[in-house]
PDB file of C-alpha atoms and ligand atoms in Angstrom:
ATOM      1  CA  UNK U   1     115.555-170.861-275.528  1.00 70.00           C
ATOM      2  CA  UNK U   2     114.432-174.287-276.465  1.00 93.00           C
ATOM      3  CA  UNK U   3     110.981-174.020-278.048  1.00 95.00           C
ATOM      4  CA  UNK U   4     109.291-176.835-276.010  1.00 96.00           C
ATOM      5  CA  UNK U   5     110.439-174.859-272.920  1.00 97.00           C
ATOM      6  CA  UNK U   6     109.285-171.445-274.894  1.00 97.00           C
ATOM      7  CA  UNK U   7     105.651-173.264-275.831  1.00 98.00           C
ATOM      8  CA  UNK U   8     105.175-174.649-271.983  1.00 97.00           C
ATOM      9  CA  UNK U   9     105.856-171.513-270.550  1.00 97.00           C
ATOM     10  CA  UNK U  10     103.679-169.547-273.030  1.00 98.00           C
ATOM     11  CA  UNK U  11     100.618-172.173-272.483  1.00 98.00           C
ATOM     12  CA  UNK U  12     101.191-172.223-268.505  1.00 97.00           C
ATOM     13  CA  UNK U  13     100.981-168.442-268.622  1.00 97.00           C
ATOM     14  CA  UNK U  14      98.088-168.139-270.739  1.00 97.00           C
ATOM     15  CA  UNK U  15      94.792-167.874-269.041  1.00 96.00           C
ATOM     16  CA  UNK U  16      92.370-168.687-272.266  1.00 98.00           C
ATOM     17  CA  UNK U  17      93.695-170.235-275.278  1.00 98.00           C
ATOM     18  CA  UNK U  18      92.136-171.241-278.334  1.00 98.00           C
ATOM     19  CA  UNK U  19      93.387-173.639-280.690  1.00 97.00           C
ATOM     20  CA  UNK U  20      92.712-173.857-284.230  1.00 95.00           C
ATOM     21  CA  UNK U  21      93.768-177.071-286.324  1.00 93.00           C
ATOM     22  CA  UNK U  22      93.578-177.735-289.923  1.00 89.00           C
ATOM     23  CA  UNK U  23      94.391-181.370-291.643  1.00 86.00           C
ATOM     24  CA  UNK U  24      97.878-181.639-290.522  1.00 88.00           C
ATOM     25  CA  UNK U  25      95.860-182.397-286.747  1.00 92.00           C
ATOM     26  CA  UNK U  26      94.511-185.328-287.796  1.00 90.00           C
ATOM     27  CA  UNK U  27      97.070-186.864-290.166  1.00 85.00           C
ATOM     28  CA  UNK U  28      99.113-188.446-287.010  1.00 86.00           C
ATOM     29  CA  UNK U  29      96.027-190.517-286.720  1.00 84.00           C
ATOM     30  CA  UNK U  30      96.202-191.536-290.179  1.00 79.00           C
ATOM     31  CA  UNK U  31      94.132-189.303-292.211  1.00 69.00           C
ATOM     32  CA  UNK U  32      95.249-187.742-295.520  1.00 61.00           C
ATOM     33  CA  UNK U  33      96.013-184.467-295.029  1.00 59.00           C
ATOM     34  CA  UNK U  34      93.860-182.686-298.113  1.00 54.00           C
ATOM     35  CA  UNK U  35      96.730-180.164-298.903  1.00 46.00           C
ATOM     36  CA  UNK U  36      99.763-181.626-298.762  1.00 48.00           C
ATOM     37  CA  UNK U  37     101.743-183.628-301.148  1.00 46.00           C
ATOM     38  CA  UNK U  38     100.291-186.590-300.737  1.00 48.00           C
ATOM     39  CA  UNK U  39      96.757-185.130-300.440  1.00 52.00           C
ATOM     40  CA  UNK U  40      93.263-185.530-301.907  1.00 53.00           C
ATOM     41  CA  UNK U  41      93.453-182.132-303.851  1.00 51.00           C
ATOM     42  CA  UNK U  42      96.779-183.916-305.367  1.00 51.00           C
ATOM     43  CA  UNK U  43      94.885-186.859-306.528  1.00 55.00           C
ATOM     44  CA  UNK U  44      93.286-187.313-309.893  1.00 56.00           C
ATOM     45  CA  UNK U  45      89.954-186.600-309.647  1.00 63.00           C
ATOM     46  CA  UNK U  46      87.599-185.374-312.634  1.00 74.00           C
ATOM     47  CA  UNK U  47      85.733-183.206-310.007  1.00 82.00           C
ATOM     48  CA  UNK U  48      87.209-181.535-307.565  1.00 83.00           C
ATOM     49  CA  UNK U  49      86.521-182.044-303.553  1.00 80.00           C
ATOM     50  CA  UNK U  50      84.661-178.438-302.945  1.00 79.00           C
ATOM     51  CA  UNK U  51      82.366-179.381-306.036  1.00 87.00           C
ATOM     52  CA  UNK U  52      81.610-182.806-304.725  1.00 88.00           C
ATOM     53  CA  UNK U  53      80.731-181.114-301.293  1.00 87.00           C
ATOM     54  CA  UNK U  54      78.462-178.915-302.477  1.00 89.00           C
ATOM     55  CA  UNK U  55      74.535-179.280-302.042  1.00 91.00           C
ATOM     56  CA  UNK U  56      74.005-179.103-305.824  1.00 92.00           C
ATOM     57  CA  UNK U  57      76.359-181.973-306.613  1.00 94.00           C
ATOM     58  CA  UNK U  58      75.311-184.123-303.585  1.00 95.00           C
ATOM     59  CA  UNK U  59      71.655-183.855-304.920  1.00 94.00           C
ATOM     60  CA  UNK U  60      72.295-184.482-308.775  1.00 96.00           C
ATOM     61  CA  UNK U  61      75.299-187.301-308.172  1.00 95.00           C
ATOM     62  CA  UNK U  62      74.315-188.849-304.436  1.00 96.00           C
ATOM     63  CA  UNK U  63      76.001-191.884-306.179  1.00 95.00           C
ATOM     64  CA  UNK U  64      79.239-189.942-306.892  1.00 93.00           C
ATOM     65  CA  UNK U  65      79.032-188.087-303.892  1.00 94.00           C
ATOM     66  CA  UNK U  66      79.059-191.672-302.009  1.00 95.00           C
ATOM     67  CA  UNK U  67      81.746-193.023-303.481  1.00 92.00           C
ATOM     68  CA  UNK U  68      84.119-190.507-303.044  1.00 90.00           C
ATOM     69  CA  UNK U  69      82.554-189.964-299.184  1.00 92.00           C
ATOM     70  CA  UNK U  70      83.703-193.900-298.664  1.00 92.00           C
ATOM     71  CA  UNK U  71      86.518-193.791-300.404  1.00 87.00           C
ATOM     72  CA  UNK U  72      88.217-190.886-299.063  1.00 85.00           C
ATOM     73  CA  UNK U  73      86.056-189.192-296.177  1.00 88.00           C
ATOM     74  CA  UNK U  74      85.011-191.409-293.888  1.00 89.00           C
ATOM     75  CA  UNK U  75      87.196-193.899-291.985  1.00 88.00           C
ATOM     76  CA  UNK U  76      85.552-195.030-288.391  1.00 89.00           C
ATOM     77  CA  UNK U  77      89.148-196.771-287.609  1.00 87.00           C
ATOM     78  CA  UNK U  78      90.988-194.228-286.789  1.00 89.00           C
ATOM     79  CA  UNK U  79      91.562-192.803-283.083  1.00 93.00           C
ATOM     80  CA  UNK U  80      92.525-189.376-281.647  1.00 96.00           C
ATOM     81  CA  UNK U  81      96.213-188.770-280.891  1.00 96.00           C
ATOM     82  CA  UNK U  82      98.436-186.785-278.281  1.00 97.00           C
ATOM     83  CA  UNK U  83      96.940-183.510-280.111  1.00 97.00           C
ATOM     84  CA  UNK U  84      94.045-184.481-279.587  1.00 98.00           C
ATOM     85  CA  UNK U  85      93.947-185.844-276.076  1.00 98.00           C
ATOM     86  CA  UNK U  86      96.200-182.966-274.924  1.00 98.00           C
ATOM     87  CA  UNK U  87      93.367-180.171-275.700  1.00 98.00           C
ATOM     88  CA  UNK U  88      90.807-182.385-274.299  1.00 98.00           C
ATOM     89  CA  UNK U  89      93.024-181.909-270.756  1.00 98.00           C
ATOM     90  CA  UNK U  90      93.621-178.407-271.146  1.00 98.00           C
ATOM     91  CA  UNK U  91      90.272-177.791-271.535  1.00 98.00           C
ATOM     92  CA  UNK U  92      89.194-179.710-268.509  1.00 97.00           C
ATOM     93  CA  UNK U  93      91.888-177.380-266.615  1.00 97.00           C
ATOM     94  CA  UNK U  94      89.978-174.005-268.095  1.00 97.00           C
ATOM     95  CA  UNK U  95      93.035-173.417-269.699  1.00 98.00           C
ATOM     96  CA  UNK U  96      91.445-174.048-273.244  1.00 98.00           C
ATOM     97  CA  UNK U  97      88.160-172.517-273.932  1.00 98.00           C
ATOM     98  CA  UNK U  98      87.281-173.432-277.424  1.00 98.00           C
ATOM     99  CA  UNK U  99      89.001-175.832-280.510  1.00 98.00           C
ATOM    100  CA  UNK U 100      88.507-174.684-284.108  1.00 95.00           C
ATOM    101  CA  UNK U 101      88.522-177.276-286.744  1.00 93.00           C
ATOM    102  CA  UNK U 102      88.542-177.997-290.578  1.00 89.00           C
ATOM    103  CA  UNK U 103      88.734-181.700-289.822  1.00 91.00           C
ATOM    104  CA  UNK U 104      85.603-183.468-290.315  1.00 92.00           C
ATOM    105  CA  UNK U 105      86.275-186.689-288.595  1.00 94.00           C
ATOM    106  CA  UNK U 106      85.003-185.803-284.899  1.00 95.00           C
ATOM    107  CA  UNK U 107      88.692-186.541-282.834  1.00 96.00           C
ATOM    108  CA  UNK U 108      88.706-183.992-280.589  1.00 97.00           C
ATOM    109  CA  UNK U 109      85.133-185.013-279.125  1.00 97.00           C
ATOM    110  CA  UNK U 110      85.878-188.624-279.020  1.00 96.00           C
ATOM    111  CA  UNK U 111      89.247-187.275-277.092  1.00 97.00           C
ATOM    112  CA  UNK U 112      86.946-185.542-274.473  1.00 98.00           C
ATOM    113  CA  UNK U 113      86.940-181.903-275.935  1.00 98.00           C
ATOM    114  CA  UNK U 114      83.367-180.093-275.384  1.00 98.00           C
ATOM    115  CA  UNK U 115      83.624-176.956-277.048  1.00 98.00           C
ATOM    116  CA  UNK U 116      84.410-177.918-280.747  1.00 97.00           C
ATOM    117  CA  UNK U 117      83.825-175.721-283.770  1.00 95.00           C
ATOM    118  CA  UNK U 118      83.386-177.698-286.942  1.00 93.00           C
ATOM    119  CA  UNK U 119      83.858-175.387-289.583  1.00 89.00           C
ATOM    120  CA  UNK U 120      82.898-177.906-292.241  1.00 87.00           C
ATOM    121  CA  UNK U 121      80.954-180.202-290.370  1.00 91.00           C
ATOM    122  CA  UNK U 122      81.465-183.756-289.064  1.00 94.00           C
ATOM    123  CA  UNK U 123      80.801-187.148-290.979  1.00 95.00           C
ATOM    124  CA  UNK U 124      79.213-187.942-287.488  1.00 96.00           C
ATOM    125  CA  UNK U 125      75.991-185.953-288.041  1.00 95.00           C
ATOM    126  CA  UNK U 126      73.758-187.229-290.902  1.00 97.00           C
ATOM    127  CA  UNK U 127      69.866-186.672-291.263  1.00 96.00           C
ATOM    128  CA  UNK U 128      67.234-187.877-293.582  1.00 97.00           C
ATOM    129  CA  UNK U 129      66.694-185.204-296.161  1.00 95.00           C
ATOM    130  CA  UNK U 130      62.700-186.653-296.232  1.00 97.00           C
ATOM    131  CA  UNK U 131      61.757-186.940-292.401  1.00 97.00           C
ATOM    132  CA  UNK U 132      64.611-185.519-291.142  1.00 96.00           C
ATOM    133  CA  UNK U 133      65.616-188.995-289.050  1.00 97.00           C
ATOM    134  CA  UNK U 134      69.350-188.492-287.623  1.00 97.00           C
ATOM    135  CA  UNK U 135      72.069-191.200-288.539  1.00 97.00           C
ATOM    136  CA  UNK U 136      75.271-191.897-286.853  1.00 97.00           C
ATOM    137  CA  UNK U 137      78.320-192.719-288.818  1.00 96.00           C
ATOM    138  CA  UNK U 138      78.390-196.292-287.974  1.00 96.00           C
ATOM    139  CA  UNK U 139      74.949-196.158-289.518  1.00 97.00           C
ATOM    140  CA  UNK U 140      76.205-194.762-292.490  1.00 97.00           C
ATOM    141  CA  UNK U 141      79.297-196.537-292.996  1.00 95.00           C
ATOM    142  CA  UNK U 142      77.052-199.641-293.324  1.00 95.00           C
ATOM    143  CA  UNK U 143      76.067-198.741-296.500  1.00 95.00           C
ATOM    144  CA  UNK U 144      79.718-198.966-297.848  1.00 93.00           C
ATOM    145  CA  UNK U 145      80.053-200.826-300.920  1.00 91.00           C
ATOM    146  CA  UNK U 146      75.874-201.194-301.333  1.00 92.00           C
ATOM    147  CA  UNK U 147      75.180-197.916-302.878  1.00 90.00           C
ATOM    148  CA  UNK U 148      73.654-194.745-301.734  1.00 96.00           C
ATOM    149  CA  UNK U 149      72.511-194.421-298.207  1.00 97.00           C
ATOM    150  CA  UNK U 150      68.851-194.534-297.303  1.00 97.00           C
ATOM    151  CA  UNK U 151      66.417-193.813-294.906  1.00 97.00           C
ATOM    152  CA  UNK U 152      63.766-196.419-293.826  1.00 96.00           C
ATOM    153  CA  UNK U 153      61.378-193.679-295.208  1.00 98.00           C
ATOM    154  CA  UNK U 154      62.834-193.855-298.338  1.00 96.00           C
ATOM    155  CA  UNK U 155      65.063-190.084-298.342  1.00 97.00           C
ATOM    156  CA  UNK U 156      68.241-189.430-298.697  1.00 97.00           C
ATOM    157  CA  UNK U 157      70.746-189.658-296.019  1.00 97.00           C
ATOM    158  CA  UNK U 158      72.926-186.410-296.093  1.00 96.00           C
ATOM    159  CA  UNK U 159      76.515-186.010-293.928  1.00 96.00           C
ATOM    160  CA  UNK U 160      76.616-183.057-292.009  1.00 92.00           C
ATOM    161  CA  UNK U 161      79.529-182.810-294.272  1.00 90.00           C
ATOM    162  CA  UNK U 162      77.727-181.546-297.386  1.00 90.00           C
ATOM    163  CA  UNK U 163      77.430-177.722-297.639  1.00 75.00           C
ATOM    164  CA  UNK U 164      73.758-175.949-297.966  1.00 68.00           C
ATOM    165  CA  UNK U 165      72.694-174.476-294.484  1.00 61.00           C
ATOM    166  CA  UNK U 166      74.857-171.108-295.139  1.00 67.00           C
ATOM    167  CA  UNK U 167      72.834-169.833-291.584  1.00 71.00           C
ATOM    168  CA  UNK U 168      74.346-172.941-289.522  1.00 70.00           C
ATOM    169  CA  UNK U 169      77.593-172.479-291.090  1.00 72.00           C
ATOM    170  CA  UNK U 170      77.504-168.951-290.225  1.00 81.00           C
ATOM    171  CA  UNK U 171      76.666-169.357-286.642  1.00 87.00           C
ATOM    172  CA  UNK U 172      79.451-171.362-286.022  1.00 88.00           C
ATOM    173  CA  UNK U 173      81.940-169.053-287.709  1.00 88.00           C
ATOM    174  CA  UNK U 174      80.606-166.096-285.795  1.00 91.00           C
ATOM    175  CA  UNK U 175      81.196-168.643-282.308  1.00 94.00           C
ATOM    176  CA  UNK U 176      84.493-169.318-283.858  1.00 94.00           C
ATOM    177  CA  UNK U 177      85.420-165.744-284.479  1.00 95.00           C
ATOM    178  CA  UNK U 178      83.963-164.613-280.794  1.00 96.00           C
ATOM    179  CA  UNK U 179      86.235-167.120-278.911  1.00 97.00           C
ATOM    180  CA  UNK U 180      89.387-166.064-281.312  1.00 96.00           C
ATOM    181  CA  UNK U 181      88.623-162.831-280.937  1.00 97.00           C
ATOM    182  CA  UNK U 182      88.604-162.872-276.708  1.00 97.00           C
ATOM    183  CA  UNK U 183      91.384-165.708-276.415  1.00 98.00           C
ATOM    184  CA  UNK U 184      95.131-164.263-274.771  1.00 97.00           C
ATOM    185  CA  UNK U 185      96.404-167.272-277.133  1.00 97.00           C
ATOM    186  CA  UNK U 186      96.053-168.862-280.291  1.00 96.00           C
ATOM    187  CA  UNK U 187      97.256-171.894-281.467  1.00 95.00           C
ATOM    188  CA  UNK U 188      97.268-172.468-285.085  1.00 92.00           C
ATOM    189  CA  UNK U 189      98.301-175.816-285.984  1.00 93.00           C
ATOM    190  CA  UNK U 190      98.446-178.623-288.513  1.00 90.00           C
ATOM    191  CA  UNK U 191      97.563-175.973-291.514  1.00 85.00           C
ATOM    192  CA  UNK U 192      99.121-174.043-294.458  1.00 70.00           C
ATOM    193  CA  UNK U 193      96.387-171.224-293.575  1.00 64.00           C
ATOM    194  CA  UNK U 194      95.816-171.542-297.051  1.00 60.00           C
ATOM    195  CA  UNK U 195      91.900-172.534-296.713  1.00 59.00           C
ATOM    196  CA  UNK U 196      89.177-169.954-297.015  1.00 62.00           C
ATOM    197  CA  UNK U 197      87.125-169.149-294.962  1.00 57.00           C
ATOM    198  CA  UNK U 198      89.709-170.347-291.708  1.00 58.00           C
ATOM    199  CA  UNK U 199      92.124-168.367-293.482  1.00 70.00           C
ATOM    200  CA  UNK U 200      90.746-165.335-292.225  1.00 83.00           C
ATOM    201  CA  UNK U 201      89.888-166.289-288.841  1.00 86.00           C
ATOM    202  CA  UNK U 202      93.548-165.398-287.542  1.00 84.00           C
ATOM    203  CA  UNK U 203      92.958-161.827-288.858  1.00 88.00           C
ATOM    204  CA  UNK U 204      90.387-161.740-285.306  1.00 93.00           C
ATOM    205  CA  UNK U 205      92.998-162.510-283.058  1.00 93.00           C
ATOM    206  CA  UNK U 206      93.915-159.974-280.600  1.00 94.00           C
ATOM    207  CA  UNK U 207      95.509-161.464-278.136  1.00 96.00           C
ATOM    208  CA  UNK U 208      99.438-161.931-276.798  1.00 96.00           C
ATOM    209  CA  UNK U 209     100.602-164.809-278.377  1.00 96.00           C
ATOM    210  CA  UNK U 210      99.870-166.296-281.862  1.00 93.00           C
ATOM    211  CA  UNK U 211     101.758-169.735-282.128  1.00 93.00           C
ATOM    212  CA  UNK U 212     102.070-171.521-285.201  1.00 91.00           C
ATOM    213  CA  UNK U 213     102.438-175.435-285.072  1.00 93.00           C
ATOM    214  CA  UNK U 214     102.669-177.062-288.423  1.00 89.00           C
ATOM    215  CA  UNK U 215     104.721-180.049-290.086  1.00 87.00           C
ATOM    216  CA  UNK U 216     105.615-177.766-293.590  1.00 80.00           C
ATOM    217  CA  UNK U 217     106.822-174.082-292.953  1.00 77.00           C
ATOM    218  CA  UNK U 218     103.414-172.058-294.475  1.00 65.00           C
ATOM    219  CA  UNK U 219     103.781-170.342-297.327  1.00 58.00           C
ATOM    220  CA  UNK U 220     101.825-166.940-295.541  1.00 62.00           C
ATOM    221  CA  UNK U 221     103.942-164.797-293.533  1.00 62.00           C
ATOM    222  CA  UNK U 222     102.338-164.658-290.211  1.00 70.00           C
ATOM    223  CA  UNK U 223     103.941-162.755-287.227  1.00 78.00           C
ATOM    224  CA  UNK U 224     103.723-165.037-284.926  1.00 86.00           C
ATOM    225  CA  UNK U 225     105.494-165.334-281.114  1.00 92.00           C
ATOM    226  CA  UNK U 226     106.465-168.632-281.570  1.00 93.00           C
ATOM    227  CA  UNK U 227     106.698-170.951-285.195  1.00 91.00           C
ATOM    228  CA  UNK U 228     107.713-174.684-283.922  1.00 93.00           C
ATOM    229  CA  UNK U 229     107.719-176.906-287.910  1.00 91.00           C
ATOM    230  CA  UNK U 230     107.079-180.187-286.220  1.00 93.00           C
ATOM    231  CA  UNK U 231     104.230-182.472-285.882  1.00 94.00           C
ATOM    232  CA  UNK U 232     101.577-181.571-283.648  1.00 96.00           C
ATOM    233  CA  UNK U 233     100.829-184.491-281.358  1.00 96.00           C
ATOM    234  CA  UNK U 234     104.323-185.145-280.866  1.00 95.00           C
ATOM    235  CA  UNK U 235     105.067-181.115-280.073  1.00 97.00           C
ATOM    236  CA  UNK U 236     102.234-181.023-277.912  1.00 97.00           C
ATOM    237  CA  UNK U 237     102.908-184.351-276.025  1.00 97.00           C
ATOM    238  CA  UNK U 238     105.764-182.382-274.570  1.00 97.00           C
ATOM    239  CA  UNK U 239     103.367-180.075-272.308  1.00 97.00           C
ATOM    240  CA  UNK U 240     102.595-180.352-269.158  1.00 96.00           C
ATOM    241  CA  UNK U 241      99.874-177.898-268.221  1.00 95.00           C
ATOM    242  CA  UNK U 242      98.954-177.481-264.508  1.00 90.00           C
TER     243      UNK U 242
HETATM  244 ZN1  LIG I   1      63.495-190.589-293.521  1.00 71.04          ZN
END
């Protein structure tokens, strides 16, 4: 059978589905997907990303940490795609009950989606290290090109993105693993399943049908019902859910 017929009637049966994205999600709006060829981890760079995303680094270098965070991190241009404006329908239907995401760039709320998992945070939460003041994006993206960002207090500005509250970051991978765990389907898309810790997440899945969406065939075996190496948007622009 074809395998947009296979996916529609898969979805259209599926009473909760959860779908969990990676990079590959977000690069038909234009962002650099961070594993692939092409990718961040693929350009030189004297440290690499995970360093400059830790708490230590973003405290000792905020300067370094900024410039890579404008350079490569942060782009307020870009706009959600089918993918992303699909889910955002499904969910509305009941159909899909939570998204899982590496991305960082906030598409799947701006597309409509509610319940969003940010595994690694979103460049559209940013506090005041100081007095804790909260900053949107378009705040920070002000700073671009005029050094590091700064409260009118005088702290530090810190994205959501850097890594250091291990007990926020744990919540939402226990909320991630719950809704994996009680979904009938999983959608894993736009990833190499490559990344820790969303590497493991599939390994809670215990549900009918594990469907793999993803540009590159994945260098893990998975056993999955359906494997469709295509683009996401454009696969899932094909669906029509009722
Ligand atoms: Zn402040």
């Amino acid at each position: 059978m074809d395998k947009i017929k296979q996916l529609q009637e898969i979805l259209q049966n599926s009473k909760s589905i959860v779908f969990f994205g990676g990079a590959g999600v977000s690069t038909e709006s234009g962002i650099p997907d961070f594993r692939s060829k092409d990718g961040l981890y693929n350009q030189k760079s004297d440290v690499p990303p995970e360093v400059i995303l830790s708490h230590d680094y973003f405290i000792n270098h905020p300067d370094k940490f900024y410039q890579y965070y404008f350079a490569k991190m942060i782009d307020l241009s870009i706009k959600p795609n089918a993918a992303h404006y699909q889910l955002a329908k499904w969910e509305k239907l009941g159909k899909v009950k939570a998204i899982v995401t590496q991305n960082i760039d906030g598409l799947h709320q701006l597309a409509g989606s509610k319940t969003v998992y940010e595994l690694h945070g979103s460049v559209h939460r940013n506090h005041c290290m100081k007095c804790n003041k909260f900053y949107t994006s378009a705040d920070i993206i002000k700073f671009k090109n005029k050094g590091v960002p700064r409260c009118s207090c005088g702290g530090l500005i810190k994205p959501d993105v850097v890594v250091d509250n291990v007990e926020d970051a744990d919540c939402i991978f226990s909320d991630a693993v719950s809704a994996i765990a009680n979904c009938d389907t999983l959608i894993v898309a736009g990833t190499s399943l490559t990344v820790y810790p969303a590497s493991g997440l599939i390994d809670y899945f215990r549900g009918k049908n594990l469907i793999l969406i993803n540009r590159d065939k994945t260098e893990r075996s998975v056993n999955t019902t359906l494997t469709i190496n295509e683009p996401v948007g454009k696969t899932l622009a094909q669906i029509e859910l009722k």
